[in-house]
Every structure is written in structure tokens, then in C-alpha cells.
Coordinates of C-alpha atoms in Angstrom, one line a residue:
M1 CA 140.9 79.3 -10.1
T2 CA 140.2 79.6 -6.4
T3 CA 138.1 82.3 -4.8
T4 CA 138.5 83.7 -1.3
E5 CA 135.4 83.6 0.7
P6 CA 134.5 86.7 2.7
P7 CA 134.9 86.4 6.4
T8 CA 131.8 85.4 8.4
T9 CA 130.1 87.7 10.8
S10 CA 131.4 85.8 13.8
A11 CA 135.0 86.0 12.5
R12 CA 134.6 89.8 12.1
R13 CA 133.3 90.1 15.6
R14 CA 136.2 88.1 17.0
G15 CA 138.6 90.3 15.2
A16 CA 136.9 93.4 16.5
A17 CA 137.0 92.0 20.0
R18 CA 140.7 91.5 19.7
V19 CA 141.3 95.0 18.4
R20 CA 139.2 96.8 21.0
P21 CA 141.4 96.0 24.0
R22 CA 144.5 97.2 22.1
H23 CA 142.7 100.5 21.2
A24 CA 141.6 100.9 24.9
A25 CA 145.2 100.3 26.1
R26 CA 146.6 102.7 23.6
R27 CA 144.2 105.4 24.6
L28 CA 145.0 105.0 28.3
L29 CA 148.7 105.1 27.5
T30 CA 148.2 108.3 25.5
V31 CA 146.2 109.9 28.3
L32 CA 148.9 108.8 30.8
A33 CA 151.7 110.3 28.7
R34 CA 149.8 113.6 28.2
S35 CA 149.0 113.8 32.0
A36 CA 152.6 113.1 32.9
A37 CA 153.8 115.8 30.4
I38 CA 151.6 118.3 32.4
F39 CA 151.9 117.1 35.9
V40 CA 155.7 116.4 36.1
P41 CA 156.7 120.1 35.3
V42 CA 153.9 121.3 37.6
F43 CA 155.4 119.1 40.4
L44 CA 158.9 120.4 39.8
V45 CA 157.9 124.0 39.7
A46 CA 155.7 123.6 42.8
T47 CA 158.4 121.9 44.8
F48 CA 160.9 124.6 43.8
V49 CA 158.5 127.4 44.9
T50 CA 157.8 125.5 48.1
F51 CA 161.5 125.2 48.9
A52 CA 162.1 128.9 48.1
L53 CA 159.5 129.9 50.7
R54 CA 162.0 128.9 53.4
S55 CA 164.4 131.6 52.2
L56 CA 161.7 134.1 51.9
S57 CA 160.3 133.4 55.4
G58 CA 163.5 134.5 57.2
L59 CA 163.0 131.7 59.8
S60 CA 165.9 129.7 61.1
P61 CA 166.2 126.6 63.3
A62 CA 168.7 128.6 65.4
R63 CA 166.0 131.2 66.2
I64 CA 163.6 128.4 67.3
Q65 CA 166.1 126.5 69.3
L66 CA 168.2 129.4 70.8
G67 CA 165.6 132.2 70.9
E68 CA 165.8 135.8 69.7
E69 CA 168.8 136.5 72.0
A70 CA 171.1 134.0 70.2
T71 CA 174.5 135.3 69.3
P72 CA 175.6 135.4 65.6
E73 CA 178.2 132.7 66.3
A74 CA 175.6 130.3 67.8
I75 CA 173.2 131.0 64.9
A76 CA 176.0 130.3 62.3
R77 CA 176.9 127.0 64.1
I78 CA 173.3 125.7 64.1
E79 CA 172.6 126.7 60.5
S80 CA 175.8 125.0 59.5
Q81 CA 174.6 121.8 61.2
W82 CA 171.4 122.0 59.1
G83 CA 173.3 122.7 55.9
L84 CA 171.8 126.2 55.6
D85 CA 175.2 127.7 54.9
K86 CA 175.3 126.1 51.4
P87 CA 174.2 127.9 48.3
F88 CA 170.5 128.0 47.6
L89 CA 170.6 125.6 44.6
A90 CA 172.8 123.2 46.5
Q91 CA 170.3 123.1 49.4
Y92 CA 167.4 122.6 47.0
G93 CA 169.2 119.8 45.3
D94 CA 169.8 118.0 48.6
W95 CA 166.2 118.5 49.7
F96 CA 164.7 117.5 46.4
S97 CA 166.8 114.3 46.2
G98 CA 165.5 113.4 49.7
V99 CA 161.9 114.1 48.5
L100 CA 162.3 111.7 45.6
H101 CA 163.5 109.0 48.1
G102 CA 160.6 109.7 50.6
D103 CA 162.8 111.7 53.0
L104 CA 161.1 115.0 53.8
G105 CA 163.7 116.1 56.3
T106 CA 163.8 116.7 60.0
S107 CA 161.6 118.9 62.2
W108 CA 163.3 122.0 63.5
V109 CA 161.2 121.9 66.7
N110 CA 161.7 118.3 68.0
G111 CA 164.1 116.7 65.6
A112 CA 161.6 114.0 64.5
D113 CA 161.5 112.6 61.0
I114 CA 158.9 114.6 59.1
S115 CA 157.9 111.7 56.8
T116 CA 156.9 109.7 59.9
L117 CA 155.0 112.5 61.4
I118 CA 153.1 113.2 58.2
G119 CA 152.4 109.5 57.7
L120 CA 150.7 109.3 61.0
G121 CA 148.5 112.2 60.4
L122 CA 147.9 111.4 56.7
G123 CA 146.5 108.0 57.6
V124 CA 143.8 109.6 59.7
S125 CA 142.9 112.3 57.2
L126 CA 142.9 109.9 54.3
S127 CA 140.5 107.6 56.1
V128 CA 138.1 110.4 56.9
A129 CA 138.4 112.1 53.4
T130 CA 137.9 108.8 51.6
F131 CA 134.8 108.0 53.6
A132 CA 133.5 111.5 53.1
L133 CA 134.1 111.2 49.4
V134 CA 132.2 107.9 49.2
I135 CA 129.3 109.3 51.1
G136 CA 129.3 112.5 48.9
V137 CA 129.5 110.6 45.7
I138 CA 126.7 108.1 46.5
V139 CA 124.3 110.6 48.0
G140 CA 125.1 113.4 45.5
F141 CA 124.9 111.0 42.5
A142 CA 121.5 109.8 43.7
L143 CA 120.2 113.3 44.3
G144 CA 121.6 114.7 41.0
T145 CA 120.2 111.8 39.0
V146 CA 116.7 112.0 40.5
A147 CA 116.7 115.8 40.0
A148 CA 117.7 115.4 36.3
L149 CA 115.1 112.7 35.6
R150 CA 112.4 114.7 37.4
R151 CA 113.6 118.1 36.1
T152 CA 111.2 121.1 36.4
T153 CA 109.0 119.1 38.8
A154 CA 108.5 119.6 42.6
V155 CA 111.0 116.8 43.3
D156 CA 113.7 118.7 41.3
R157 CA 112.9 121.9 43.2
A158 CA 113.0 120.2 46.5
I159 CA 116.4 118.6 45.8
T160 CA 117.8 121.8 44.5
G161 CA 116.6 123.6 47.6
F162 CA 118.1 121.0 49.9
V163 CA 121.4 121.0 48.1
T164 CA 121.5 124.8 48.3
V165 CA 121.0 124.7 52.0
I166 CA 123.7 122.1 52.8
S167 CA 126.2 123.8 50.5
V168 CA 126.3 126.9 52.7
M169 CA 126.6 125.0 56.0
P170 CA 130.2 125.1 57.4
A171 CA 131.7 121.7 58.2
F172 CA 132.5 122.7 61.8
V173 CA 128.8 123.7 62.4
V174 CA 127.6 120.4 61.0
G175 CA 130.2 118.6 63.1
I176 CA 129.1 120.3 66.3
V177 CA 125.4 119.4 65.5
L178 CA 126.3 115.8 64.7
V179 CA 128.3 115.4 68.0
S180 CA 125.5 116.9 70.0
V181 CA 122.7 114.8 68.4
L182 CA 124.2 111.5 67.3
A183 CA 127.1 111.1 69.8
V184 CA 125.9 112.9 73.0
G185 CA 122.2 112.7 72.5
F186 CA 121.7 109.2 71.1
G187 CA 125.1 107.7 71.8
L188 CA 125.3 106.1 68.4
F189 CA 128.9 107.1 67.6
P190 CA 132.0 108.1 69.6
S191 CA 132.3 111.9 70.0
A192 CA 136.0 112.0 69.5
G193 CA 139.2 110.0 68.9
Y194 CA 140.5 107.7 66.3
V195 CA 141.0 103.9 66.1
P196 CA 143.2 102.5 63.2
A197 CA 141.6 100.0 60.9
E198 CA 144.2 97.4 62.1
Q199 CA 142.4 97.3 65.5
G200 CA 139.1 96.5 64.0
V201 CA 137.0 97.7 61.0
G202 CA 133.9 98.3 63.2
P203 CA 135.6 100.7 65.7
W204 CA 137.5 102.4 62.8
L205 CA 134.2 103.1 60.9
A206 CA 132.5 104.2 64.1
H207 CA 135.2 106.9 64.8
I208 CA 135.4 108.3 61.3
T209 CA 131.7 108.3 60.4
L210 CA 130.7 111.6 62.1
P211 CA 133.7 113.6 60.8
A212 CA 133.2 112.1 57.3
L213 CA 129.5 113.1 57.4
A214 CA 130.5 116.6 58.4
L215 CA 132.9 116.9 55.5
S216 CA 130.6 115.2 53.0
F217 CA 127.9 117.9 52.8
D218 CA 130.0 120.1 50.5
V219 CA 130.8 117.1 48.3
I220 CA 127.1 116.1 48.1
A221 CA 126.1 119.6 47.1
D222 CA 128.7 119.9 44.4
V223 CA 128.2 116.4 42.9
A224 CA 124.4 116.8 42.9
R225 CA 124.4 120.2 41.3
Q226 CA 127.1 119.4 38.7
L227 CA 125.6 116.0 37.8
R228 CA 122.1 117.4 37.4
S229 CA 123.3 120.2 35.2
S230 CA 125.4 117.8 33.0
L231 CA 122.6 115.3 32.7
V232 CA 120.0 117.9 31.7
G233 CA 122.4 119.2 29.1
A234 CA 123.1 115.8 27.8
Y235 CA 119.3 115.1 27.4
Q236 CA 119.2 118.1 25.0
E237 CA 121.9 116.7 22.7
N238 CA 121.2 115.5 19.2
Y239 CA 122.4 111.9 19.9
V240 CA 119.7 111.5 22.5
T241 CA 117.0 112.7 20.0
G242 CA 118.4 110.2 17.6
A243 CA 118.3 107.4 20.2
V244 CA 114.6 108.2 20.9
V245 CA 113.8 108.2 17.2
R246 CA 115.4 104.7 16.9
G247 CA 113.1 103.5 19.6
L248 CA 115.7 102.8 22.3
S249 CA 114.2 102.4 25.8
P250 CA 114.6 105.3 28.3
R251 CA 116.8 103.1 30.5
R252 CA 119.2 102.3 27.7
I253 CA 119.3 106.0 26.6
F254 CA 120.1 107.1 30.1
F255 CA 122.9 104.6 30.8
S256 CA 124.4 104.3 27.3
H257 CA 124.2 107.9 26.2
V258 CA 123.2 110.5 28.8
L259 CA 125.0 109.2 31.9
R260 CA 128.3 108.4 30.1
N261 CA 128.5 111.8 28.5
G262 CA 127.3 113.7 31.6
L263 CA 129.8 112.3 34.0
G264 CA 132.8 114.3 32.8
P265 CA 132.3 117.6 34.6
T266 CA 131.3 115.7 37.8
L267 CA 134.5 113.6 37.8
A268 CA 136.5 116.8 37.2
T269 CA 134.9 118.3 40.2
L270 CA 135.9 115.3 42.3
G271 CA 139.5 115.8 41.1
Q272 CA 139.5 119.1 43.1
K273 CA 137.5 117.9 46.1
F274 CA 139.5 115.0 47.4
P275 CA 142.8 116.8 48.1
A276 CA 140.8 119.7 49.6
L277 CA 139.1 117.2 52.0
V278 CA 142.5 115.9 53.1
G279 CA 144.1 119.3 53.7
A280 CA 141.3 121.6 54.7
S281 CA 139.8 119.8 57.7
V282 CA 141.7 121.5 60.5
V283 CA 138.6 122.7 62.4
T284 CA 136.8 119.4 61.9
E285 CA 139.8 117.5 63.3
W286 CA 139.8 119.8 66.3
I287 CA 136.1 119.1 66.9
F288 CA 136.5 115.4 66.8
G289 CA 139.9 115.2 68.5
L290 CA 141.7 113.8 65.5
Q291 CA 145.5 114.2 65.0
G292 CA 145.2 114.4 61.3
F293 CA 147.1 115.9 58.4
G294 CA 145.4 119.3 58.5
R295 CA 146.0 119.7 62.2
F296 CA 149.7 118.7 61.8
A297 CA 150.0 121.4 59.1
N298 CA 148.4 124.0 61.3
D299 CA 150.6 123.2 64.3
S300 CA 153.7 123.2 62.2
A301 CA 152.9 126.6 60.7
Q302 CA 152.2 128.1 64.1
A303 CA 155.5 126.7 65.5
G304 CA 157.5 128.1 62.5
D305 CA 158.6 124.6 61.7
V306 CA 159.5 125.3 58.0
P307 CA 160.7 121.8 57.0
A308 CA 157.4 120.3 58.3
V309 CA 155.4 122.9 56.4
Q310 CA 157.4 122.2 53.3
G311 CA 156.7 118.5 53.7
V312 CA 153.0 119.2 54.1
L313 CA 153.0 121.2 50.9
V314 CA 154.9 118.5 49.0
V315 CA 152.5 115.8 50.1
S316 CA 149.5 118.1 49.2
I317 CA 151.0 118.7 45.7
A318 CA 151.5 115.0 45.3
L319 CA 147.9 114.2 46.3
V320 CA 146.5 116.8 43.9
V321 CA 148.7 115.6 41.0
S322 CA 148.0 111.9 41.7
F323 CA 144.3 112.2 42.1
N324 CA 143.9 114.3 39.0
L325 CA 145.9 111.8 37.1
I326 CA 143.5 109.1 38.3
I327 CA 140.5 111.2 37.3
N328 CA 142.0 111.7 33.8
L329 CA 142.4 108.0 33.4
V330 CA 138.8 107.3 34.5
L331 CA 137.6 110.0 32.1
A332 CA 139.5 108.3 29.2
R333 CA 137.8 105.1 30.1
V334 CA 134.3 106.5 30.7
M335 CA 134.3 109.2 28.1
P336 CA 136.5 108.1 25.1
A337 CA 134.9 110.8 22.9
S338 CA 136.3 113.5 25.1
Q339 CA 139.8 112.3 24.3
R340 CA 139.2 112.6 20.6
G341 CA 138.0 116.2 20.9
V342 CA 134.4 115.3 20.2

């Protein structure tokens, strides 16, 4: 009679190592499916509402091109050329089909392709917003972590006071101060303009540093405050007490337990910050002479260029949906317990 020997410890470890990647991949796919089930309907509803705004606005390309004194016949001819004489749902179907193919329509003001115009401005704004987010995450992470590790001390109070001050400083005020001091006073950075990265990384970074710094203050404040609060709360959990009882080192407790479980709210905050940085920097772009996404949106709205405004809204919606999807995937990787409802 033969007996089966139990698997060795090394064999069990190899088996667990093979199973772990499959579980991680399955978890990420589950999160992706759940996010798509939420974001796809949101995108559809948002684009429908966005398109409906044109009908509610009462604006017309004929009014822009011909003026207020245009005859009804001339208005009807222009609107027919733009397809505005079709039923509303037919117009929406044509427009949404173009959106899915990357075609956001044509400007009522100058007849230019809106996708091209938005692409030019979006490249500038994404450069500045990404750099501002990097600065905000690095500095805010450092301040929030130090404040949590030195909680209730003078260091914690100093960081909290500093974060409170910069959180109420408008970006345009910070921008003016930065231009006056670092650009005009010391000549360390260009005061205005933009150079694409294709023309050199150095000049590109030099031109986006000051506007990124101006926008990063709000990110620094939110990340530092949220991270400090989350880490302090995590230190009070039972699993940290258990880790201390088991004799784990403070470093291991922080990185393996506290930080991993305290990152969730901070990452959720970033999911809202990045799209806001891209679209809400109109004044900052004016100060630094940047032809960005926010400035294009402002100019289009003032000119009554409805297709351009619709294109801006669609791109903004896509940015919000895409970035929040990325945040959800990162959360699933960093905080697997949150996906199990723990």
C-alpha cells in the first residue's frame, strides 16, 4: 500500500505564488467591470445633457455669422448647412457618432476643426496640471506623513498652520507673486509663454514650472490634510495594536499597515483634483500667457461657439471618467481589503 507524502513547504509556497497573480488579475478585472458599469452610463447621460444645452441656449451659427439683422431665409439656409434642421435625436446621433470617432465638430466662429483646437490647448494644460499634481503629491505626501508621525507636537501644529495658509491662497495671487519674485526679480524662470517638450525638455520644464507651482498649492494642502487625517486614524485601528503586540518594528508597521490602509481617501481626493487642474486654470493661463484648455473654453463661451463648448465639456467628462477609473484600479491594487468591503 502506497502513501502520499504531504507537500513540502517550498511546494506550497510555489503554489501560492502561482495563485496570487491570478487573484490579483481577477480582482482588477472585477474593479474594471464595476467601474465601467458606472462610468459608461454616466458618460452617455452627460454627453446627452451636454448636447441638449445647444437647443436650450437658443444660439445659432447663423446669428454669429450673419448678425442679429439676418433674414429668416438666410438663417434657415445656414442652419440647414449645419444640419440644425434635423430632428433633435437625429442631430444627437450624428454628433455622438462623431464623438466616438474623435470628431468633435466644427467651430461656428472660424470653421476650424474643434478636435485640433482642443488638442493644442489640452497639451499645454495637461503638461502644467501633471507637473502641478506631481509637486502637490510629493510635497503634500511628505508634509502629511511628517505631521501624522509627529502628531500633537509643535511640528504637527506648524505643518497644519502652513497648510491652512496655502489652502486659502488663490492660484492667481500665487502666480503673480511667483512671476514678480522668481521670474522678474531673480530671472530664474520665464515669465510667460510655452515651449513644447519636443523642442527640449529643459525649456519645456522651465516654462511650466511657475504655473505648476501656482496650481500645486491647493493640491499640497488637500493631500497633506487628508493623508494626515487618514494616517492618524489608521494608527488607532486594532490591527496596528496587534502589530505592536507582535513586536513589529515601527517602520514595518507604518509601511505594511498604516500607510497602505490610509492612502484610500487621499487617492480619492486626487481623483477629483486632476480634472479640476486641467479645466479650472483660466486665470493662471492668462497670467503666464498660456493658450491652454481652460483659456480655450473661456474664449469659446464668450464667443457663443456652442460646438466648441460642447467639445470642451465632452473632453472634461472623459478626463474625469478616465482619471477616476485609474484611481479605482490603483485603489484595488493598494487597498485590496476595500474591494472586499472590509
